[in-house]
Short mmCIF file of C-alpha atoms and ligand atoms in Angstrom, two decimals:
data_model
loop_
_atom_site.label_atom_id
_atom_site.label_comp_id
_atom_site.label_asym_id
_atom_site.label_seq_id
_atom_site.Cartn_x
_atom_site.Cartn_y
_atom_site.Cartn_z
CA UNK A 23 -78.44 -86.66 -6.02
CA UNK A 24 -76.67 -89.79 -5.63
CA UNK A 25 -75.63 -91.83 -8.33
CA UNK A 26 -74.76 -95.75 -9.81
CA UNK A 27 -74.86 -97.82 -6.52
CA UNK A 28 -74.76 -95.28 -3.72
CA UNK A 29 -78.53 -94.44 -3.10
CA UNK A 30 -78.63 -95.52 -0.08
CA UNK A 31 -82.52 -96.45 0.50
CA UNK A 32 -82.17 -97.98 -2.23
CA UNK A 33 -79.65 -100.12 -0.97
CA UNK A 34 -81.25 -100.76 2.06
CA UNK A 35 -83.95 -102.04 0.53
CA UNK A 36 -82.34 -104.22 -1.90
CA UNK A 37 -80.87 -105.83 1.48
CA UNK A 38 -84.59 -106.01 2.81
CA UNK A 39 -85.48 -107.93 -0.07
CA UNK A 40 -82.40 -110.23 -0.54
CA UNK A 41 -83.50 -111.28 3.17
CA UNK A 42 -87.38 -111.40 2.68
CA UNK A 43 -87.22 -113.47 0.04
CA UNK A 44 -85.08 -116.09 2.14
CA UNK A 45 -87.55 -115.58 4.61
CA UNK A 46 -90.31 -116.51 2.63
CA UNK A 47 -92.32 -113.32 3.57
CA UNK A 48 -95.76 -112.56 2.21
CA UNK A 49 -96.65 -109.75 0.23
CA UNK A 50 -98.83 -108.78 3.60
CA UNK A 51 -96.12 -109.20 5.69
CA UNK A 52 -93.55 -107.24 3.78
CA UNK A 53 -96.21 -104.16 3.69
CA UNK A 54 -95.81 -104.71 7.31
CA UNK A 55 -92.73 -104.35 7.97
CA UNK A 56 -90.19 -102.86 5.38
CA UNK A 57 -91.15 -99.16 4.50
CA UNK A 58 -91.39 -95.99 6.59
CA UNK A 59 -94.78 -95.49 8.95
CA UNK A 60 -94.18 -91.03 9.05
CA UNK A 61 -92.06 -89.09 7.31
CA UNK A 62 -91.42 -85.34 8.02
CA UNK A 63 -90.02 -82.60 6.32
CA UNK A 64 -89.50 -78.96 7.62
CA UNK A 65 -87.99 -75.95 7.40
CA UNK A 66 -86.37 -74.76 10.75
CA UNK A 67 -85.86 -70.64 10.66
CA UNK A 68 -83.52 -70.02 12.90
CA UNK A 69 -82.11 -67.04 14.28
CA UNK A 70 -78.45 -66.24 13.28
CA UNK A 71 -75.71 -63.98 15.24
CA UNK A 72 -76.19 -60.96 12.36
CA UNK A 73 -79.77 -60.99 13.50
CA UNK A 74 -81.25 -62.74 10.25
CA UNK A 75 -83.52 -65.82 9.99
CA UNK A 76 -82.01 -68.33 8.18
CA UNK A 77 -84.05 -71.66 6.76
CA UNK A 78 -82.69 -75.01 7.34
CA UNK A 79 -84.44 -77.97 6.00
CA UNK A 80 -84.99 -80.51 8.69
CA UNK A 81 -85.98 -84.49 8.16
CA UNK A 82 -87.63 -86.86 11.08
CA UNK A 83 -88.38 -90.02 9.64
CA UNK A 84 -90.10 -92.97 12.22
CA UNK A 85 -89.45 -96.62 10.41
CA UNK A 86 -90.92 -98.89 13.03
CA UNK A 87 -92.64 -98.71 15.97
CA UNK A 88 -93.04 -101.82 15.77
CA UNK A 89 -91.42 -103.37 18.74
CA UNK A 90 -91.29 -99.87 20.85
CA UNK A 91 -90.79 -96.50 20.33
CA UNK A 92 -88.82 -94.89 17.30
CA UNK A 93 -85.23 -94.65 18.25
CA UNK A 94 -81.92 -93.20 15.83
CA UNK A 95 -79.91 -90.30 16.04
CA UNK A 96 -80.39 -86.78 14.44
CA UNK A 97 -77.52 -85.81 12.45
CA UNK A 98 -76.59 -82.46 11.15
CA UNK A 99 -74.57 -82.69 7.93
CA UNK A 100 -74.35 -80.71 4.82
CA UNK A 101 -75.46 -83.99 2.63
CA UNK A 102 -77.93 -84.69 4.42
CA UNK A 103 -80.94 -85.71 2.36
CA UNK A 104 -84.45 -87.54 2.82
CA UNK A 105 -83.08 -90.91 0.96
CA UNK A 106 -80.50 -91.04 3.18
CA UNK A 107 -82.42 -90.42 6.58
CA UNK A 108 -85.11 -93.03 5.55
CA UNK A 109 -82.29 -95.43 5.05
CA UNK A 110 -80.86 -94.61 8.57
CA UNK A 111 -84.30 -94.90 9.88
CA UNK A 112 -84.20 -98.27 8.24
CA UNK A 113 -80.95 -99.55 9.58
CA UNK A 114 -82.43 -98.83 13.15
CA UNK A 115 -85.22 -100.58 13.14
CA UNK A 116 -83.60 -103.64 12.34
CA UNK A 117 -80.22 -102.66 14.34
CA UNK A 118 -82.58 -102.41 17.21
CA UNK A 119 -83.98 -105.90 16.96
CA UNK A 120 -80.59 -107.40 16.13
CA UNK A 121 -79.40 -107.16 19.32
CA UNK A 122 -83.18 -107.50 20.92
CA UNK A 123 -83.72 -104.21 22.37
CA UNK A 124 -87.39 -103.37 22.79
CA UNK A 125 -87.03 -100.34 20.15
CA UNK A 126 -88.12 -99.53 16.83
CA UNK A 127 -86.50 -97.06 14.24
CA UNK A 128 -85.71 -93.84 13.57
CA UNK A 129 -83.62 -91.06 12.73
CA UNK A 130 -83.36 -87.08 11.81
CA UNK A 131 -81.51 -84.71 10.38
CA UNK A 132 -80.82 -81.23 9.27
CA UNK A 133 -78.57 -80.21 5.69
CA UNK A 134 -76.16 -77.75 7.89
CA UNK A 135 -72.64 -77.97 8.23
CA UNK A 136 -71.87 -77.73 12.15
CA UNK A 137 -69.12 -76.31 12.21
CA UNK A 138 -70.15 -73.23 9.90
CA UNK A 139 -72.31 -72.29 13.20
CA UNK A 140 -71.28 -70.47 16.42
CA UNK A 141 -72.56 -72.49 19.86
CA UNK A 142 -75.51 -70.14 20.17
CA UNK A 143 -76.50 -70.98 16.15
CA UNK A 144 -76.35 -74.58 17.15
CA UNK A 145 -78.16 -73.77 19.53
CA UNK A 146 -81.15 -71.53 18.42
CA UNK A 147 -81.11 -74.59 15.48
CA UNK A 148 -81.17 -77.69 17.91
CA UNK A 149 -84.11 -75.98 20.10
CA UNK A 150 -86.12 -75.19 16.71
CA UNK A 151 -85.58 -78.73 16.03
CA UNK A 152 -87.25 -80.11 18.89
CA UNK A 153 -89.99 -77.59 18.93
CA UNK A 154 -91.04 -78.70 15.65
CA UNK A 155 -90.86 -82.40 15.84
CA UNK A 156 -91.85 -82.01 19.16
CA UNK A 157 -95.06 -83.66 18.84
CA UNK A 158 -94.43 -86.96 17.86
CA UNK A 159 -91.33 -87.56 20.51
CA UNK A 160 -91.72 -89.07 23.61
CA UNK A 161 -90.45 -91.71 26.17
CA UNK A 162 -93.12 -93.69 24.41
CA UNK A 163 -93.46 -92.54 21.39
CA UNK A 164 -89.61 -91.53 19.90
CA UNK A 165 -86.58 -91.08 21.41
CA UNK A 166 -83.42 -89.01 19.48
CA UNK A 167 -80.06 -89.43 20.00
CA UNK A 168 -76.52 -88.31 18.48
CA UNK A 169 -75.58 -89.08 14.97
CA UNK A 170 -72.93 -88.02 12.94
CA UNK A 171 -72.44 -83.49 13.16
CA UNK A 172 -74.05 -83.56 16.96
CA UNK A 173 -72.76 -84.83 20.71
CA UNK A 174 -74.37 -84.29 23.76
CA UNK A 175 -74.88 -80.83 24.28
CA UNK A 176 -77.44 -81.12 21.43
CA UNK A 177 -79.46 -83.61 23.36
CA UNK A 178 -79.28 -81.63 26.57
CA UNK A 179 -80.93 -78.78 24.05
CA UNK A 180 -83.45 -81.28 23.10
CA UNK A 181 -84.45 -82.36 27.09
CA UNK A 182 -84.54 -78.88 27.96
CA UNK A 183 -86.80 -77.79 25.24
CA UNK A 184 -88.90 -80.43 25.65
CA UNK A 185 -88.93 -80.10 29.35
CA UNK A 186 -90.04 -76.65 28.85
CA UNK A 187 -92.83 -76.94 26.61
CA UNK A 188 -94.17 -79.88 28.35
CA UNK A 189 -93.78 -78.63 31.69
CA UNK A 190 -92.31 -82.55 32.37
CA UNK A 191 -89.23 -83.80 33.90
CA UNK A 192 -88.68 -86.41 31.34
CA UNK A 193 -85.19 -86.99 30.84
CA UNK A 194 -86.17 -90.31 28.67
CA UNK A 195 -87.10 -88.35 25.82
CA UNK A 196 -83.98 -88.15 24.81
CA UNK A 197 -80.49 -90.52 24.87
CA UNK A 198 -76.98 -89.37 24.86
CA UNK A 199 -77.20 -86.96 26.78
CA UNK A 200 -74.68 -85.14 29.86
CA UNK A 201 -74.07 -87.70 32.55
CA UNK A 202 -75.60 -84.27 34.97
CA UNK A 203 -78.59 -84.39 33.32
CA UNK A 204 -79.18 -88.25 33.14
CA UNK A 205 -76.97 -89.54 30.17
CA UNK A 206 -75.60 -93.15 30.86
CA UNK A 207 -72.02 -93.58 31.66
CA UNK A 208 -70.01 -95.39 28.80
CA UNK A 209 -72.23 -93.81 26.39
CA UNK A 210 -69.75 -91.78 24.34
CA UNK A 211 -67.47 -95.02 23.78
CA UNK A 212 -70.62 -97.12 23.46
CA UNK A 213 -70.44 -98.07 19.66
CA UNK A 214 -66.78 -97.84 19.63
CA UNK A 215 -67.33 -100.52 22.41
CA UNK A 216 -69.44 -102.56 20.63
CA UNK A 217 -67.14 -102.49 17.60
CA UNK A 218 -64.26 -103.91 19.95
CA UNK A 219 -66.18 -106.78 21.20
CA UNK A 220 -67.73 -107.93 17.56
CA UNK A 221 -64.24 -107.52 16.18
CA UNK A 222 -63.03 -109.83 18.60
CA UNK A 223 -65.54 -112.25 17.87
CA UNK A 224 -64.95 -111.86 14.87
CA UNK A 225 -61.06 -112.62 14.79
CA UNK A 226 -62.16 -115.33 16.86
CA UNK A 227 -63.82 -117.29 14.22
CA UNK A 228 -61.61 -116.23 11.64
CA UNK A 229 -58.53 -117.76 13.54
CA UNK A 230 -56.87 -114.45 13.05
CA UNK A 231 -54.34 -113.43 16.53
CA UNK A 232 -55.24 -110.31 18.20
CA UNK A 233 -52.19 -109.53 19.48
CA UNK A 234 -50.44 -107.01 17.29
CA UNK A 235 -53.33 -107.41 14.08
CA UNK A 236 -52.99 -104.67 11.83
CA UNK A 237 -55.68 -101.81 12.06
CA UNK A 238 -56.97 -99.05 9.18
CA UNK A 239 -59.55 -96.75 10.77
CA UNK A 240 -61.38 -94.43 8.37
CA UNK A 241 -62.81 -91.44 10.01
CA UNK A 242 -61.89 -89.90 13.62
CA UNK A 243 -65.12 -88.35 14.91
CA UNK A 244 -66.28 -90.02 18.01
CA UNK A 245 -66.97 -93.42 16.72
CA UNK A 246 -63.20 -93.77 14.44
CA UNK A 247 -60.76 -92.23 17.82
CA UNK A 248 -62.60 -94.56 20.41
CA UNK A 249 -61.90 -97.39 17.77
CA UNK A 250 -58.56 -96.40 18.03
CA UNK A 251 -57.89 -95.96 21.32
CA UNK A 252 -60.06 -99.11 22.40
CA UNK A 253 -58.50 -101.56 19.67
CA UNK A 254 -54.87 -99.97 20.76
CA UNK A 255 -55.13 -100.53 24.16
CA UNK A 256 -56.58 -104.15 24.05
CA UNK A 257 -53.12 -105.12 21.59
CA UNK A 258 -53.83 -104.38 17.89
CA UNK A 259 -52.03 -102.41 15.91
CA UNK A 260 -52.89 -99.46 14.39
CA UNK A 261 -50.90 -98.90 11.29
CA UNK A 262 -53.47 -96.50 9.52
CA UNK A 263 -56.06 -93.42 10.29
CA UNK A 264 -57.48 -90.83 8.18
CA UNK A 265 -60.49 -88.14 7.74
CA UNK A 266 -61.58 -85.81 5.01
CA UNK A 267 -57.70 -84.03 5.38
CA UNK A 268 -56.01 -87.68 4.07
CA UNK A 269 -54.55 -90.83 5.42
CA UNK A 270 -51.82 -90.83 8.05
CA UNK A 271 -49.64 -94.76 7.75
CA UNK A 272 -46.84 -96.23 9.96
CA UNK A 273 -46.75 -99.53 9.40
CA UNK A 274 -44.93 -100.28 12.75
CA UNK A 275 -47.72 -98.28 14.73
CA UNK A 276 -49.73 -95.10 15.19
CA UNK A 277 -48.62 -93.63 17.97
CA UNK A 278 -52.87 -93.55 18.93
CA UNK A 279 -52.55 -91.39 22.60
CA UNK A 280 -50.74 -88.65 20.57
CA UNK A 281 -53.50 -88.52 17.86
CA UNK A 282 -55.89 -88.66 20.04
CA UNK A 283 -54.60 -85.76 21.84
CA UNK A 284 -53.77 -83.39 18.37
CA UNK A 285 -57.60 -84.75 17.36
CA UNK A 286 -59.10 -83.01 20.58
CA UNK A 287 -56.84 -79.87 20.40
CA UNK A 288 -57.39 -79.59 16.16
CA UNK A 289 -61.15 -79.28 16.02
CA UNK A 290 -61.71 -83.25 15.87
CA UNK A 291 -59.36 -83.15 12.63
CA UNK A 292 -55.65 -85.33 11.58
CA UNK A 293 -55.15 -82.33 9.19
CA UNK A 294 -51.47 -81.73 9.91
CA UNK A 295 -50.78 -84.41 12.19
CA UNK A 296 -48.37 -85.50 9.69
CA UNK A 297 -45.70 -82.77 11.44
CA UNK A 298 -46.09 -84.02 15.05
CA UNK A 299 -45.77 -87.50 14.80
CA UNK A 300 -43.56 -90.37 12.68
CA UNK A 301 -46.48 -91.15 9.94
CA UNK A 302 -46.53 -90.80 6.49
CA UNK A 303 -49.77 -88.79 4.39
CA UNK A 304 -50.90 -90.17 2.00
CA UNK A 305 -52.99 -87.18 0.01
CA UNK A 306 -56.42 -89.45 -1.30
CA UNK A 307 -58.37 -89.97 1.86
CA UNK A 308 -59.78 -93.13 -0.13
CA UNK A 309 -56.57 -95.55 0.51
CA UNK A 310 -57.36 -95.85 3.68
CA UNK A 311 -59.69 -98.24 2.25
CA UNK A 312 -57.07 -100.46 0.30
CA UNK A 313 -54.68 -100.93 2.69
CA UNK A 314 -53.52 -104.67 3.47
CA UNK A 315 -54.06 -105.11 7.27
CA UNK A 316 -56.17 -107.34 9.41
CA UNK A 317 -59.02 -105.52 9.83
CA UNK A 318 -60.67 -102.37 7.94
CA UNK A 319 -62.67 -100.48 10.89
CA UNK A 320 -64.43 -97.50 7.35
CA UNK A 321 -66.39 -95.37 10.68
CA UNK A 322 -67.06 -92.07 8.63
CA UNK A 323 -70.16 -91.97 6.35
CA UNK A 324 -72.04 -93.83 3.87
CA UNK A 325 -71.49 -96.00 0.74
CA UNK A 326 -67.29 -96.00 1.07
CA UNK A 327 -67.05 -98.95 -0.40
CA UNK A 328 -68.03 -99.49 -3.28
CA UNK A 329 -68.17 -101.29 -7.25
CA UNK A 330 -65.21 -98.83 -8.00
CA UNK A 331 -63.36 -100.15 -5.33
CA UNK A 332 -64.83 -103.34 -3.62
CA UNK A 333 -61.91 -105.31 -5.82
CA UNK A 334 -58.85 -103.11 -4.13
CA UNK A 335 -60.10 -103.97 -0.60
CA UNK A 336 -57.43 -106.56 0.86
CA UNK A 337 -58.72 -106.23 4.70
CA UNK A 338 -59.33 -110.00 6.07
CA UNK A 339 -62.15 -108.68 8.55
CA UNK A 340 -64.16 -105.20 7.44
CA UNK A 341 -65.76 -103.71 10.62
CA UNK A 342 -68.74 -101.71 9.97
CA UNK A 343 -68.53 -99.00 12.60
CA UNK A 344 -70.60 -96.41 10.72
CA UNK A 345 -74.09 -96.95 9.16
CA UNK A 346 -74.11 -98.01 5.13
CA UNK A 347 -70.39 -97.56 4.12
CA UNK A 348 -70.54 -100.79 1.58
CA UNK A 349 -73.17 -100.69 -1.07
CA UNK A 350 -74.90 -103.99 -2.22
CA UNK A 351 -72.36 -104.32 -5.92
CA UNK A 352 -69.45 -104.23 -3.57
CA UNK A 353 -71.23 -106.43 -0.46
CA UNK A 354 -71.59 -109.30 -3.47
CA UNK A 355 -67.77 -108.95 -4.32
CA UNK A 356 -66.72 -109.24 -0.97
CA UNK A 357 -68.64 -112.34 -0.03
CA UNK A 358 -67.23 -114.04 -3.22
CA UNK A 359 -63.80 -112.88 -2.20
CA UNK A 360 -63.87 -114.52 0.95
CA UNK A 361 -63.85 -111.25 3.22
CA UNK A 362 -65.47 -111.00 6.13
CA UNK A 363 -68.15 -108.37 6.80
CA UNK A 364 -69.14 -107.32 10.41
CA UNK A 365 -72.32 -105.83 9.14
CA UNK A 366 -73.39 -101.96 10.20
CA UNK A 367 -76.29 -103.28 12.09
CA UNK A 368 -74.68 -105.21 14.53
CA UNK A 369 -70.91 -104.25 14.52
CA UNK A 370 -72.47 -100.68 15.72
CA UNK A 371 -75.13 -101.52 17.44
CA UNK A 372 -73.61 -100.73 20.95
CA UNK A 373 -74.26 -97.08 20.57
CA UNK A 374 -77.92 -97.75 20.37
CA UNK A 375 -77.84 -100.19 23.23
CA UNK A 376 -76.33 -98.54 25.53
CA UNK A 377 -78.74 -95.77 24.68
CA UNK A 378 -81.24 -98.40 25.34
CA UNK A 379 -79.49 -98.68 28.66
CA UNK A 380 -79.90 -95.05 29.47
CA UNK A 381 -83.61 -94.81 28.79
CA UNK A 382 -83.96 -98.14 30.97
CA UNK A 383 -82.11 -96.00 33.83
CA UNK A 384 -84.22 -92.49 33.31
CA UNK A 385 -86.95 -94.54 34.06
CA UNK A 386 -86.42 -96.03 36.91
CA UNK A 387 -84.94 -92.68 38.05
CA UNK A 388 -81.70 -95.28 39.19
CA UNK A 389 -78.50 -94.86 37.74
CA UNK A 390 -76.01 -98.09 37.53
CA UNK A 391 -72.09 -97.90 37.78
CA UNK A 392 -70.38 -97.88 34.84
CA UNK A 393 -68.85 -101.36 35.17
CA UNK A 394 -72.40 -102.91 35.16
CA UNK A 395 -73.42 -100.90 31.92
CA UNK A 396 -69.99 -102.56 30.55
CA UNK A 397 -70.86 -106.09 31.19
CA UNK A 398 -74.89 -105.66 29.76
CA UNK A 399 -72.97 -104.27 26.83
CA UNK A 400 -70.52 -106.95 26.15
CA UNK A 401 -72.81 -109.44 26.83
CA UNK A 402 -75.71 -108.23 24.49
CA UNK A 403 -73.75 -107.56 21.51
CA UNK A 404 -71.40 -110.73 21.57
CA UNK A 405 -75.03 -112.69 22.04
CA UNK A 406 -75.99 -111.10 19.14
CA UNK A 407 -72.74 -111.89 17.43
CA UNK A 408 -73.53 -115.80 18.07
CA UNK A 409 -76.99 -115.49 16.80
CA UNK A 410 -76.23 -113.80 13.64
CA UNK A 411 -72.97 -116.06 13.21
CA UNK A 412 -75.32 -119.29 13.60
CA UNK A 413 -77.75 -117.77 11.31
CA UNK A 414 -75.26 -117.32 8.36
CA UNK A 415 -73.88 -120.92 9.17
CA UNK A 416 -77.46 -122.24 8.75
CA UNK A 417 -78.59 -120.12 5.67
CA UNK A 418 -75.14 -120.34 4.20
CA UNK A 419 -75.52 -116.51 3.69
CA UNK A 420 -72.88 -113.60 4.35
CA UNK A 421 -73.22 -112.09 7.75
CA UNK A 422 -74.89 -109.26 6.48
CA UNK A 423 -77.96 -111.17 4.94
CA UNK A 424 -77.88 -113.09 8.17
CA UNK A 425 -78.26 -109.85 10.78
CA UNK A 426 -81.28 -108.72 8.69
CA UNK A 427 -82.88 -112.61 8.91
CA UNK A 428 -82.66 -111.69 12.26
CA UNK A 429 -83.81 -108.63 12.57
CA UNK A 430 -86.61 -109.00 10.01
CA UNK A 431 -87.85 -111.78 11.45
CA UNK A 432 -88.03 -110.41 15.31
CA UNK A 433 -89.76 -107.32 13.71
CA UNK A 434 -92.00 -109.42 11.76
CA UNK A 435 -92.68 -112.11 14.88
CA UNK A 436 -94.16 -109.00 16.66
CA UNK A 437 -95.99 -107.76 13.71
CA UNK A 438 -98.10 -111.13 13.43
CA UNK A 439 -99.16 -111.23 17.19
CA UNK A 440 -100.48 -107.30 17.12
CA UNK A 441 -102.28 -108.06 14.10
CA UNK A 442 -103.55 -104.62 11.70
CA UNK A 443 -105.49 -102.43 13.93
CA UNK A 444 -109.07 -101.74 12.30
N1 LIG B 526 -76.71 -92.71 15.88
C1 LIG B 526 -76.39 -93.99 16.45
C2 LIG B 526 -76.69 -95.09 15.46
O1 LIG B 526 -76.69 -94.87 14.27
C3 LIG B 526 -77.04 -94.19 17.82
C4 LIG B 526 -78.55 -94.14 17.83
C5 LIG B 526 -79.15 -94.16 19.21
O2 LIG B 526 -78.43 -94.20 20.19
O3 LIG B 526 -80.39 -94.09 19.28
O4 LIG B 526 -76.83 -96.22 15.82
#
């Protein structure tokens, strides 16, 4: 169980509060908006290669449906755990109405380590998945997506599971899926995207140069090496990257194509890139974190930084590509230090757009090139940018507290005009 300052709902809703309070929400209004509507536990027996059933506990927790159906990934991670999903759920609900896409919240998850399971494990476990939650998912009702452990062979699991229960071509149900089978092109780079354009707004009001900035990147699943590769190719430097197997520094420039390349043949992992390329290892994957560059891009998991470290950060502009990786303690240290935050819920909130984009295309049954998906995407998420950036000039808040004024307050705009239903 998580301890000190890294529970993460109970983070997240120490941010929801910070916010309502500046808000001047109502008791009413708070029950109406901050905790989860359904929460679901249960235990997925799947079938293994030896022939055994094997039970893996499974989470689906809907935040908001608020303004439209539950949306958020499913992720399959060995810490996995309910507090965390319900925080995720959370962060989507709000995420969603940061950049004003007509979604609510939600996410999933299963305690299993991935990569402990063959392809037709994953596979027996991502069908069981959808056959269980089955009921409450929908075009209309919730829509899954990737998260951290799955990609989008899961979600074509998920359509065709769905599609065969229901007896429905509905590729909707589902986002992140196969470009074949209806995924959205620029999906995969999608919240790396998104990270690229609020980064550049945010350099942009922070007077800092783009060309040749210095880069850390924590984490090199799909969100950390499209970071890379994006923020490389537009002129930044990337001086450091690292995952669970340590942190790999040259401070005149990761050579990013040739990680990228040992990434895709090395499982997804830097472990031993050290022997390919000119960079140093350093052995604590945590000093990634406390490097002195431009901009801190921490795009692996939760509650990185922290009170134990908030005061070692030196970054000038921390990114949030993943969901939750600075708790509250450290968030206050930072905003008295002078650095600046890209909060979670917007700096990644081009994944879920673009999603957003997808299910807008499976239901029109039209698909759009890629360079118009592009231009929705930069232009929704450096909108959002402005609005939260006015919002923490006119509150005199951190940008963090100013995303969820905006969020809560769409989500609670929406919540007045339905009214409570009997
Ligand atoms: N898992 C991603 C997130 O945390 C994407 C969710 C989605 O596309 O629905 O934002």
């Amino acid at each position: 169980m998580p301890i000190g300052d890294i529970n993460a709902y109970e983070n997240a809703m120490r941010q929801f509060d910070q916010a309502a309070e500046i808000l001047g929400l109502t008791d009413d209004q708070i029950t109406m908006v901050k905790e989860p509507r359904k929460i679901t536990e249960v235990i997925l027996p799947v079938r293994m290669d030896d022939g055994s059933v094997r039970p893996f506990t499974a989470y689906r927790v809907i935040h908001s449906r608020m303004r439209g159906p539950g949306k958020g990934g499913v992720r399959f991670h060995q810490d996995v755990n309910l507090d965390e999903v319900k925080a995720l759920a959370f962060w989507m609900t709000i995420k969603s109405a940061v950049v004003n896409i007509p979604m609510g919240g939600a996410k999933g998850g299963v305690i299993v380590d991935p990569r402990e399971l063959s392809d037709r494990e994953l596979e027996n476990l991502s069908r069981r998945y959808m056959a269980e939650f089955m009921d409450d998912m929908g075009p209309e009702s919730d829509v899954p997506a990737p998260d951290v452990g799955t990609n989008p062979q899961v979600m074509a699991w998920f359509f065709d599971t769905y599609a065969m229960h229901k007896r429905v071509w509905s590729p909707a149900v589902v986002t992140g899926k196969p470009v074949e089978l209806g995924g959205s092109l620029g999906r995969p780079a999608a919240t790396a995207l998104g990270v690229l354009y609020t980064v550049r707004e945010a350099m942009r009001v922070q007077n800092i140069d783009r060309a040749g900035a210095t880069v850390a990147i924590q984490g090199f699943g799909n969100v950390g090496s499209h970071s890379a590769r994006l923020m490389h190719e537009d002129g930044m430097k990337i001086v450091a990257i690292g995952d669970a197997s340590g942190t790999y520094v040259n401070p005149d420039g990761i050579d990013v194509p040739a990680a990228l390349n040992y990434a895709e043949h090395n499982r997804s992992s830097l472990f031993g890139f050290e022997g390919i390329v000119k960079v140093e290892r350093i052995e604590r994957a945590e000093d990634i974190l406390e490097m002195d560059v431009d901009v801190l891009v921490p795009a692996a998991l939760e509650n990185q930084i922290t009170s134990q470290n908030a005061d070692k950060v030196r970054a000038k502009i921390i990114a949030e590509a993943a969901n939750g990786p600075t708790t509250p303690n450290a968030d206050e240290f930072l905003a008295a230090n002078g650095t600046f935050v890209v909060p979670d819920i917007l700096c990644n909130a081009g994944g879920v757009t673009v999603s957003y984009l997808e299910w807008v295309q499976n239901r029109m049954g039209y698909y759009w090139e890629e360079e118009r998906i592009l231009s929705e995407l930069e232009n929704i998420m450096v909108k959002a940018f402005q609005e939260v950036n006015d919002t923490a000039q006119e509150y005199d808040t951190s940008m963090r507290t100013a995303a969820f004024l905006v969020g809560i307050s769409r989500v609670n705009r929406v919540a007045t005009h339905r009214g409570l239903y009997a």
